[in-house]
Amino acid sequence: MKALLIIDVQNGFCPGGNLPVPEGDTIVPIINRLIADGAYDLITASQDWHPANHGSFASQHAGAKPFDMGTLSGQPQVMWPDHCVQGTPDADFHADLNTDAFDYIQQKGENPAVDSYSAFRDNDQAAITGLAGYLRAQQVTELDVCGLATDYCVKFSALDARALLPDVKIRFIEDASRGIAADGVKAAIAEMRQAGVAIVHSDEILAD
Ligand code: VGL
Ligand code: ZN
């Protein structure tokens, strides 16, 4: 059972959004091609889904500016611009993404007191989402991860997939993902590889 996990391909992370990832929109046709190719039995996606008062927003901390380092519930936290607020266009999936093909959507980041980069659990690792249970119930044996942003939500999702689904082969699709900062992307890829996540290109998957 092969599954694709598409992380946070939302307007907020594309050019014109509130927390734009450079070239974030350029992965949409690649992901649509992967879906149309039929290589996956199951298409899953995550959606960053914050309340307007989320504690990761600089706007919620007196004197904080976006991209400052601050704290949230005692943990170091990047102060993000307000983004992906529930029910706003910024939180919608990119309009060209083939969302009709989605079998399962995991929303995350709803607790204002903790951020949730990973689609599997909150940053404090206390609250687990339903995603791992769903993938286990579907008897997934191979999981490919892609999306936005490589250096945050994609990396933490791939690492958690590796940790929570020990019997599943996990791969990161490099060209179907984009990151916020180039050095962060490089470090994220090294960290994923080190953890046992394979790094692949969409061409390899489409050629199979
Ligand atoms: C993300 C920062 C804040 C992401 C989400 O999807 O990578 N990054 N919220
Ligand atoms: Zn967020």
Coordinates of N, CA and C and ligand atoms in Angstrom, one line a residue:
M1 N 0.9 -1.2 0.0 CA 0.0 0.0 0.0 C 0.9 1.2 0.0
K2 N 0.9 2.0 -1.1 CA 1.7 3.2 -1.2 C 0.9 4.4 -1.0
A3 N 1.4 5.3 -0.2 CA 0.6 6.6 0.1 C 1.5 7.8 -0.1
L4 N 0.9 8.9 -0.6 CA 1.5 10.2 -0.7 C 1.0 11.1 0.4
L5 N 1.9 11.8 1.0 CA 1.5 12.8 2.1 C 2.0 14.2 1.6
I6 N 1.0 15.0 1.3 CA 1.3 16.4 0.8 C 1.1 17.4 1.9
I7 N 2.2 18.0 2.3 CA 2.2 18.9 3.4 C 1.9 20.4 3.1
D8 N 0.8 20.9 3.6 CA 0.6 22.4 3.6 C 0.7 23.1 2.3
V9 N 0.2 22.5 1.2 CA 0.2 23.3 -0.1 C -1.0 24.2 -0.1
Q10 N -0.8 25.3 0.6 CA -1.9 26.2 0.9 C -1.5 27.6 0.4
N11 N -2.5 28.4 0.1 CA -2.2 29.8 -0.4 C -1.2 30.6 0.5
G12 N -1.3 30.4 1.8 CA -0.5 31.1 2.8 C 1.0 30.9 2.6
F13 N 1.3 29.7 2.0 CA 2.8 29.4 1.8 C 3.2 29.5 0.4
C14 N 2.3 30.1 -0.5 CA 2.6 30.3 -1.9 C 2.8 31.8 -2.1
P15 N 3.5 32.2 -3.1 CA 3.7 33.7 -3.4 C 2.3 34.4 -3.3
G16 N 2.2 35.5 -2.7 CA 1.0 36.2 -2.5 C 0.3 35.9 -1.1
G17 N 0.8 34.8 -0.5 CA 0.2 34.4 0.8 C 0.9 35.2 2.0
N18 N 0.5 34.8 3.2 CA 1.0 35.6 4.3 C 2.3 35.1 4.8
L19 N 2.7 33.9 4.5 CA 4.0 33.3 4.9 C 4.6 32.6 3.6
P20 N 4.9 33.4 2.6 CA 5.2 32.8 1.3 C 6.6 32.1 1.3
V21 N 6.6 30.9 0.7 CA 7.8 30.1 0.5 C 8.2 30.4 -0.9
P22 N 9.5 30.8 -1.2 CA 9.9 31.1 -2.5 C 9.6 29.9 -3.5
E23 N 8.9 30.2 -4.6 CA 8.5 29.2 -5.6 C 7.6 28.1 -5.1
G24 N 6.9 28.4 -4.0 CA 6.0 27.4 -3.4 C 5.0 26.9 -4.3
D25 N 4.5 27.8 -5.2 CA 3.5 27.3 -6.2 C 4.0 26.4 -7.3
T26 N 5.3 26.4 -7.5 CA 5.8 25.6 -8.6 C 5.8 24.1 -8.4
I27 N 5.5 23.7 -7.2 CA 5.4 22.3 -6.9 C 4.0 21.7 -7.3
V28 N 3.0 22.6 -7.4 CA 1.6 22.1 -7.6 C 1.5 21.2 -8.9
P29 N 2.0 21.6 -10.1 CA 1.9 20.7 -11.2 C 2.7 19.4 -11.0
I30 N 3.8 19.5 -10.3 CA 4.5 18.2 -10.1 C 3.7 17.3 -9.2
I31 N 3.1 17.8 -8.1 CA 2.3 17.0 -7.3 C 1.0 16.4 -8.0
N32 N 0.4 17.3 -8.9 CA -0.7 16.8 -9.7 C -0.3 15.7 -10.6
R33 N 0.9 15.8 -11.2 CA 1.4 14.7 -12.1 C 1.6 13.4 -11.3
L34 N 2.1 13.5 -10.1 CA 2.3 12.3 -9.2 C 1.0 11.7 -8.9
I35 N 0.0 12.5 -8.6 CA -1.4 12.0 -8.3 C -1.9 11.3 -9.6
A36 N -1.8 12.0 -10.7 CA -2.4 11.5 -11.9 C -1.8 10.2 -12.4
D37 N -0.5 10.1 -12.1 CA 0.3 8.9 -12.5 C -0.2 7.6 -12.0
G38 N -0.9 7.7 -10.9 CA -1.6 6.4 -10.3 C -0.6 5.6 -9.5
A39 N 0.6 6.1 -9.2 CA 1.6 5.3 -8.4 C 1.1 5.2 -7.0
Y40 N 0.1 5.9 -6.5 CA -0.3 5.9 -5.1 C -1.7 5.3 -4.9
D41 N -1.8 4.5 -3.9 CA -3.1 3.9 -3.6 C -3.9 4.9 -2.7
L42 N -3.2 5.8 -2.1 CA -3.8 6.7 -1.1 C -3.2 8.0 -1.2
I43 N -4.0 9.1 -1.2 CA -3.4 10.4 -1.2 C -3.9 11.1 0.1
T44 N -2.9 11.6 0.9 CA -3.2 12.3 2.1 C -2.6 13.6 2.1
A45 N -3.1 14.6 2.8 CA -2.6 15.9 2.8 C -2.8 16.5 4.2
S46 N -1.9 17.5 4.5 CA -2.1 18.2 5.8 C -2.4 19.7 5.5
Q47 N -3.0 20.3 6.4 CA -3.5 21.7 6.3 C -3.2 22.5 7.6
D48 N -2.3 23.5 7.5 CA -2.0 24.3 8.7 C -3.3 25.1 8.9
W49 N -3.8 25.0 10.2 CA -5.2 25.4 10.4 C -5.3 26.1 11.8
H50 N -4.8 27.4 11.8 CA -4.6 28.1 13.1 C -5.8 29.0 13.5
P51 N -6.2 29.0 14.8 CA -7.1 30.0 15.2 C -6.4 31.4 15.1
A52 N -7.2 32.5 15.0 CA -6.7 33.8 14.8 C -5.7 34.3 15.9
N53 N -5.9 33.7 17.1 CA -5.0 34.1 18.2 C -3.9 33.1 18.5
H54 N -3.5 32.4 17.4 CA -2.4 31.4 17.6 C -1.2 31.9 18.2
G55 N -0.6 31.3 19.2 CA 0.6 31.8 19.9 C 1.9 31.8 19.1
S56 N 1.9 31.2 17.9 CA 3.1 31.3 17.0 C 3.1 32.6 16.2
F57 N 2.0 33.3 16.4 CA 1.9 34.6 15.6 C 2.6 35.7 16.4
A58 N 3.5 36.5 15.7 CA 4.1 37.6 16.3 C 3.1 38.6 16.9
S59 N 2.0 38.7 16.2 CA 0.9 39.6 16.6 C 0.4 39.4 18.0
Q60 N 0.6 38.2 18.5 CA 0.1 37.8 19.8 C 1.1 38.1 20.9
H61 N 2.3 38.6 20.6 CA 3.3 38.9 21.6 C 3.7 40.3 21.5
A62 N 3.5 41.1 22.6 CA 3.9 42.5 22.6 C 5.3 42.7 22.2
G63 N 5.6 43.6 21.3 CA 6.9 43.9 20.8 C 7.6 43.0 19.9
A64 N 7.0 41.8 19.6 CA 7.6 40.8 18.7 C 7.3 41.2 17.3
K65 N 8.4 41.0 16.4 CA 8.2 41.2 15.0 C 8.3 39.8 14.3
P66 N 7.6 39.7 13.2 CA 7.7 38.4 12.4 C 9.2 38.0 12.2
F67 N 9.4 36.7 12.4 CA 10.7 36.0 12.2 C 11.6 36.2 13.4
D68 N 11.2 37.0 14.4 CA 12.0 37.1 15.7 C 11.9 35.7 16.3
M69 N 12.9 35.4 17.2 CA 12.8 34.2 18.0 C 12.1 34.6 19.3
G70 N 11.1 33.9 19.8 CA 10.5 34.1 21.0 C 10.2 32.8 21.8
T71 N 9.2 32.8 22.6 CA 8.9 31.6 23.3 C 7.4 31.4 23.3
L72 N 7.0 30.2 23.3 CA 5.5 29.8 23.4 C 5.4 28.6 24.4
S73 N 4.6 28.9 25.4 CA 4.5 27.9 26.5 C 5.9 27.4 27.0
G74 N 6.8 28.3 27.1 CA 8.1 28.0 27.6 C 9.1 27.4 26.7
Q75 N 8.7 27.2 25.4 CA 9.6 26.6 24.4 C 10.0 27.6 23.4
P76 N 11.2 27.5 22.9 CA 11.6 28.5 21.8 C 10.7 28.4 20.6
Q77 N 10.3 29.5 20.1 CA 9.3 29.6 19.0 C 9.6 30.7 18.0
V78 N 9.7 30.4 16.7 CA 9.8 31.4 15.7 C 8.4 32.2 15.8
M79 N 8.5 33.5 15.8 CA 7.3 34.4 15.7 C 6.9 34.6 14.2
W80 N 5.9 33.9 13.8 CA 5.5 33.9 12.4 C 4.6 35.0 12.1
P81 N 4.5 35.5 10.9 CA 3.4 36.4 10.5 C 2.1 35.6 10.7
D82 N 1.0 36.3 10.9 CA -0.3 35.6 11.0 C -0.5 34.8 9.6
H83 N -0.8 33.5 9.7 CA -0.9 32.8 8.5 C -1.9 31.6 8.7
C84 N -2.5 31.2 7.6 CA -3.4 30.0 7.6 C -4.4 30.0 8.7
V85 N -5.1 31.2 8.9 CA -6.1 31.3 9.9 C -7.4 30.5 9.3
Q86 N -7.9 29.7 10.2 CA -9.0 28.8 9.9 C -10.1 29.6 9.1
G87 N -10.5 29.0 8.0 CA -11.7 29.6 7.2 C -11.3 30.8 6.4
T88 N -10.1 31.2 6.3 CA -9.7 32.3 5.5 C -9.1 31.8 4.2
P89 N -9.0 32.6 3.1 CA -8.4 32.1 1.8 C -7.0 31.7 2.0
D90 N -6.3 32.4 2.9 CA -4.9 32.0 3.2 C -4.7 30.6 3.6
A91 N -5.7 30.0 4.2 CA -5.7 28.6 4.7 C -6.1 27.6 3.6
D92 N -6.7 28.1 2.5 CA -7.2 27.2 1.5 C -6.0 26.5 0.8
F93 N -6.3 25.3 0.3 CA -5.3 24.7 -0.6 C -5.1 25.5 -1.8
H94 N -3.9 25.5 -2.5 CA -3.7 26.1 -3.7 C -4.8 25.7 -4.7
A95 N -5.4 26.7 -5.4 CA -6.6 26.5 -6.2 C -6.3 25.4 -7.3
D96 N -5.1 25.3 -7.8 CA -4.8 24.3 -8.9 C -4.5 22.9 -8.4
L97 N -4.3 22.7 -7.1 CA -4.0 21.4 -6.5 C -5.2 20.5 -6.6
N98 N -4.9 19.3 -7.1 CA -6.0 18.3 -7.3 C -6.5 17.7 -6.0
T99 N -7.3 18.6 -5.2 CA -7.8 18.2 -3.9 C -8.9 17.1 -4.0
D100 N -9.5 17.0 -5.2 CA -10.5 16.0 -5.4 C -10.0 14.6 -5.1
A101 N -8.7 14.5 -5.3 CA -8.0 13.1 -5.2 C -7.7 12.8 -3.7
F102 N -7.9 13.7 -2.8 CA -7.5 13.5 -1.4 C -8.4 12.5 -0.8
D103 N -7.8 11.5 -0.1 CA -8.5 10.5 0.6 C -8.6 10.9 2.1
Y104 N -7.7 11.7 2.6 CA -7.7 12.1 4.0 C -7.0 13.4 4.1
I105 N -7.5 14.3 4.9 CA -6.9 15.6 5.2 C -6.7 15.7 6.7
Q106 N -5.4 16.0 7.1 CA -5.1 16.2 8.5 C -4.9 17.7 8.8
Q107 N -5.8 18.3 9.5 CA -5.6 19.7 9.9 C -4.8 19.7 11.2
K108 N -4.0 20.8 11.4 CA -3.1 20.8 12.5 C -2.8 22.3 12.9
G109 N -2.3 22.5 14.1 CA -2.0 23.8 14.6 C -3.2 24.5 15.2
E110 N -4.2 23.7 15.7 CA -5.4 24.3 16.2 C -5.3 24.8 17.6
N111 N -4.3 24.2 18.4 CA -4.1 24.6 19.8 C -3.3 25.9 19.8
P112 N -3.9 27.0 20.3 CA -3.1 28.3 20.3 C -1.9 28.2 21.2
A113 N -1.7 27.3 22.1 CA -0.6 27.3 23.0 C 0.6 26.5 22.6
V114 N 0.5 25.8 21.4 CA 1.6 25.1 20.9 C 1.6 25.0 19.4
D115 N 2.8 25.1 18.7 CA 2.8 25.0 17.3 C 2.8 23.6 16.9
S116 N 2.5 23.3 15.6 CA 2.5 21.9 15.1 C 3.0 21.9 13.7
Y117 N 4.4 21.8 13.6 CA 5.0 21.7 12.3 C 4.6 20.3 11.7
S118 N 4.7 19.3 12.5 CA 4.5 18.0 12.0 C 3.0 17.7 11.8
A119 N 2.6 16.9 10.8 CA 1.2 16.5 10.6 C 0.9 15.4 11.5
F120 N 1.9 14.8 12.3 CA 1.6 13.7 13.1 C 1.4 14.0 14.6
R121 N 2.1 15.1 15.0 CA 2.0 15.5 16.5 C 2.4 16.9 16.7
D122 N 2.0 17.5 17.8 CA 2.4 18.9 18.1 C 3.8 19.0 18.4
N123 N 4.4 20.2 18.4 CA 5.9 20.4 18.6 C 6.3 19.9 20.0
D124 N 5.4 19.9 21.0 CA 5.8 19.4 22.3 C 5.6 17.9 22.4
Q125 N 5.2 17.3 21.3 CA 5.1 15.9 21.2 C 4.0 15.3 22.1
A126 N 3.2 16.1 22.7 CA 2.2 15.7 23.6 C 0.9 15.2 22.9
A127 N 0.4 16.0 22.0 CA -0.8 15.6 21.3 C -0.5 15.0 19.9
I128 N -1.1 13.8 19.7 CA -0.9 13.0 18.5 C -2.1 13.3 17.6
T129 N -1.9 13.5 16.3 CA -3.1 13.7 15.4 C -3.6 12.3 15.0
G130 N -4.6 12.2 14.2 CA -5.1 10.9 13.7 C -4.3 10.3 12.5
L131 N -3.3 11.0 12.0 CA -2.7 10.6 10.8 C -2.0 9.3 10.8
A132 N -1.2 9.0 11.9 CA -0.5 7.8 12.0 C -1.4 6.6 12.1
G133 N -2.5 6.8 12.9 CA -3.5 5.7 13.1 C -4.2 5.4 11.8
Y134 N -4.5 6.5 11.0 CA -5.1 6.3 9.7 C -4.2 5.5 8.8
L135 N -3.0 5.9 8.7 CA -2.0 5.2 7.8 C -1.8 3.7 8.2
R136 N -1.8 3.5 9.5 CA -1.7 2.1 10.0 C -2.9 1.3 9.7
A137 N -4.1 1.9 9.9 CA -5.3 1.2 9.6 C -5.5 0.9 8.1
Q138 N -4.9 1.7 7.2 CA -4.9 1.5 5.8 C -3.8 0.5 5.4
Q139 N -3.0 0.1 6.3 CA -1.9 -0.9 6.1 C -0.9 -0.3 5.1
V140 N -0.6 1.0 5.2 CA 0.4 1.6 4.3 C 1.8 1.0 4.6
T141 N 2.5 0.7 3.6 CA 3.9 0.1 3.7 C 4.9 1.1 3.2
E142 N 4.5 2.1 2.3 CA 5.4 3.0 1.7 C 4.8 4.4 1.8
L143 N 5.5 5.4 2.3 CA 4.9 6.8 2.4 C 5.9 7.8 1.8
D144 N 5.5 8.5 0.8 CA 6.3 9.6 0.2 C 5.8 10.9 0.7
V145 N 6.7 11.8 1.2 CA 6.3 13.1 1.7 C 6.8 14.2 0.9
C146 N 6.0 15.2 0.7 CA 6.4 16.4 -0.1 C 5.6 17.6 0.3
G147 N 5.9 18.8 -0.2 CA 5.1 20.0 0.1 C 5.9 21.1 0.6
L148 N 5.3 21.9 1.5 CA 5.8 23.1 2.0 C 5.7 23.1 3.6
A149 N 6.7 23.6 4.3 CA 8.0 24.0 3.7 C 9.0 23.0 4.1
T150 N 9.9 22.7 3.2 CA 10.9 21.6 3.5 C 11.6 21.7 4.8
D151 N 12.0 23.0 5.2 CA 12.8 23.2 6.4 C 11.9 23.2 7.7
Y152 N 10.6 23.2 7.6 CA 9.8 23.1 8.8 C 8.8 22.0 8.7
C153 N 7.6 22.2 8.2 CA 6.6 21.2 8.3 C 6.9 19.9 7.5
V154 N 7.5 20.0 6.4 CA 7.8 18.7 5.7 C 8.9 17.9 6.4
K155 N 9.9 18.6 6.9 CA 11.0 17.9 7.6 C 10.4 17.2 8.9
F156 N 9.7 18.0 9.7 CA 9.2 17.4 10.9 C 8.2 16.3 10.7
S157 N 7.4 16.4 9.6 CA 6.5 15.3 9.3 C 7.2 14.1 8.8
A158 N 8.2 14.2 8.0 CA 9.0 13.0 7.5 C 9.7 12.4 8.7
L159 N 10.3 13.2 9.6 CA 11.0 12.6 10.8 C 10.0 11.9 11.7
D160 N 8.8 12.5 11.9 CA 7.8 11.8 12.7 C 7.3 10.5 12.0
A161 N 7.1 10.6 10.7 CA 6.7 9.4 10.0 C 7.7 8.3 10.2
R162 N 9.0 8.6 10.1 CA 10.1 7.6 10.4 C 10.0 7.1 11.8
A163 N 9.7 7.9 12.8 CA 9.7 7.5 14.2 C 8.4 6.7 14.5
L164 N 7.3 7.2 14.0 CA 6.0 6.6 14.4 C 5.6 5.4 13.6
L165 N 6.2 5.3 12.4 CA 5.8 4.2 11.5 C 7.0 3.3 11.2
P166 N 7.6 2.6 12.1 CA 8.9 2.0 12.0 C 8.9 1.0 10.8
D167 N 7.8 0.4 10.5 CA 7.8 -0.6 9.4 C 7.5 -0.1 8.1
V168 N 7.3 1.2 8.0 CA 7.0 1.9 6.7 C 8.2 2.5 6.1
K169 N 8.4 2.3 4.8 CA 9.5 2.9 4.0 C 9.1 4.4 3.8
I170 N 9.9 5.3 4.2 CA 9.6 6.8 4.1 C 10.6 7.4 3.1
R171 N 10.0 8.2 2.2 CA 10.9 9.0 1.2 C 10.4 10.4 1.2
F172 N 11.4 11.3 0.9 CA 11.1 12.7 0.7 C 11.3 13.0 -0.7
I173 N 10.3 13.7 -1.4 CA 10.4 14.0 -2.8 C 10.9 15.4 -2.9
E174 N 12.1 15.6 -3.3 CA 12.8 16.8 -3.2 C 12.2 17.9 -4.1
D175 N 12.0 17.5 -5.4 CA 11.5 18.5 -6.3 C 10.0 18.9 -6.2
A176 N 9.3 18.1 -5.4 CA 7.9 18.4 -5.1 C 7.8 19.1 -3.8
S177 N 8.8 19.7 -3.4 CA 8.9 20.5 -2.1 C 9.7 21.8 -2.3
R178 N 9.4 22.7 -1.5 CA 10.2 24.0 -1.4 C 10.3 24.4 0.0
G179 N 11.4 25.2 0.4 CA 11.7 25.6 1.7 C 11.7 27.1 1.9
I180 N 11.7 27.5 3.1 CA 11.7 29.0 3.4 C 13.1 29.5 3.2
A181 N 14.2 28.8 3.7 CA 15.6 29.3 3.6 C 16.5 28.3 3.0
A182 N 17.4 28.6 2.1 CA 18.2 27.7 1.4 C 19.1 26.9 2.4
D183 N 19.7 27.5 3.4 CA 20.5 26.8 4.3 C 19.7 25.8 5.2
G184 N 18.5 26.3 5.5 CA 17.6 25.4 6.2 C 17.2 24.2 5.5
V185 N 17.0 24.3 4.2 CA 16.6 23.2 3.3 C 17.8 22.2 3.3
K186 N 19.0 22.7 3.1 CA 20.2 21.8 3.1 C 20.3 21.0 4.4
A187 N 20.1 21.7 5.5 CA 20.2 21.0 6.8 C 19.1 20.0 7.0
A188 N 17.9 20.4 6.5 CA 16.7 19.5 6.7 C 16.9 18.2 5.9
I189 N 17.5 18.3 4.7 CA 17.7 17.1 3.8 C 18.7 16.2 4.5
A190 N 19.8 16.8 5.0 CA 20.8 16.0 5.7 C 20.2 15.3 6.9
E191 N 19.4 16.1 7.7 CA 18.8 15.5 8.9 C 17.8 14.3 8.5
M192 N 17.0 14.5 7.5 CA 16.1 13.5 7.0 C 16.9 12.2 6.6
R193 N 17.9 12.5 5.8 CA 18.7 11.3 5.3 C 19.4 10.6 6.4
Q194 N 19.9 11.3 7.4 CA 20.5 10.8 8.6 C 19.6 9.9 9.4
A195 N 18.3 10.3 9.4 CA 17.3 9.6 10.2 C 16.7 8.3 9.4
G196 N 17.1 8.2 8.1 CA 16.7 7.0 7.4 C 15.5 7.3 6.4
V197 N 15.4 8.6 6.1 CA 14.4 8.9 5.1 C 15.1 9.0 3.8
A198 N 14.6 8.3 2.8 CA 15.3 8.3 1.4 C 14.9 9.6 0.7
I199 N 15.9 10.2 -0.1 CA 15.6 11.4 -0.8 C 15.5 11.0 -2.3
V200 N 14.3 11.4 -2.8 CA 14.0 11.0 -4.2 C 13.6 12.2 -5.1
H201 N 13.6 12.0 -6.4 CA 13.1 13.0 -7.3 C 11.8 12.4 -8.0
S202 N 10.9 13.3 -8.3 CA 9.6 12.8 -8.9 C 9.8 12.0 -10.2
D203 N 10.9 12.3 -10.9 CA 11.1 11.5 -12.2 C 11.3 10.0 -11.9
E204 N 11.9 9.7 -10.8 CA 12.1 8.3 -10.4 C 10.8 7.6 -10.2
I205 N 9.8 8.3 -9.6 CA 8.5 7.7 -9.2 C 7.7 7.6 -10.5
L206 N 7.7 8.6 -11.4 CA 6.9 8.6 -12.6 C 7.4 7.6 -13.6
A207 N 8.7 7.2 -13.5 CA 9.3 6.3 -14.4 C 9.0 4.8 -14.0
D208 N 8.7 4.6 -12.8 CA 8.4 3.3 -12.2 C 7.3 2.6 -12.9
Ligands
VGL1 C1 4.9 26.0 8.4 C2 5.8 27.7 9.7 C3 4.6 27.9 10.4 C4 5.0 25.0 7.3 C5 3.7 26.2 9.1 O1 4.0 24.6 6.8 O2 6.2 24.7 7.0 N1 5.9 26.8 8.7 N2 3.6 27.1 10.1
ZN2 ZN 1.7 27.5 10.9

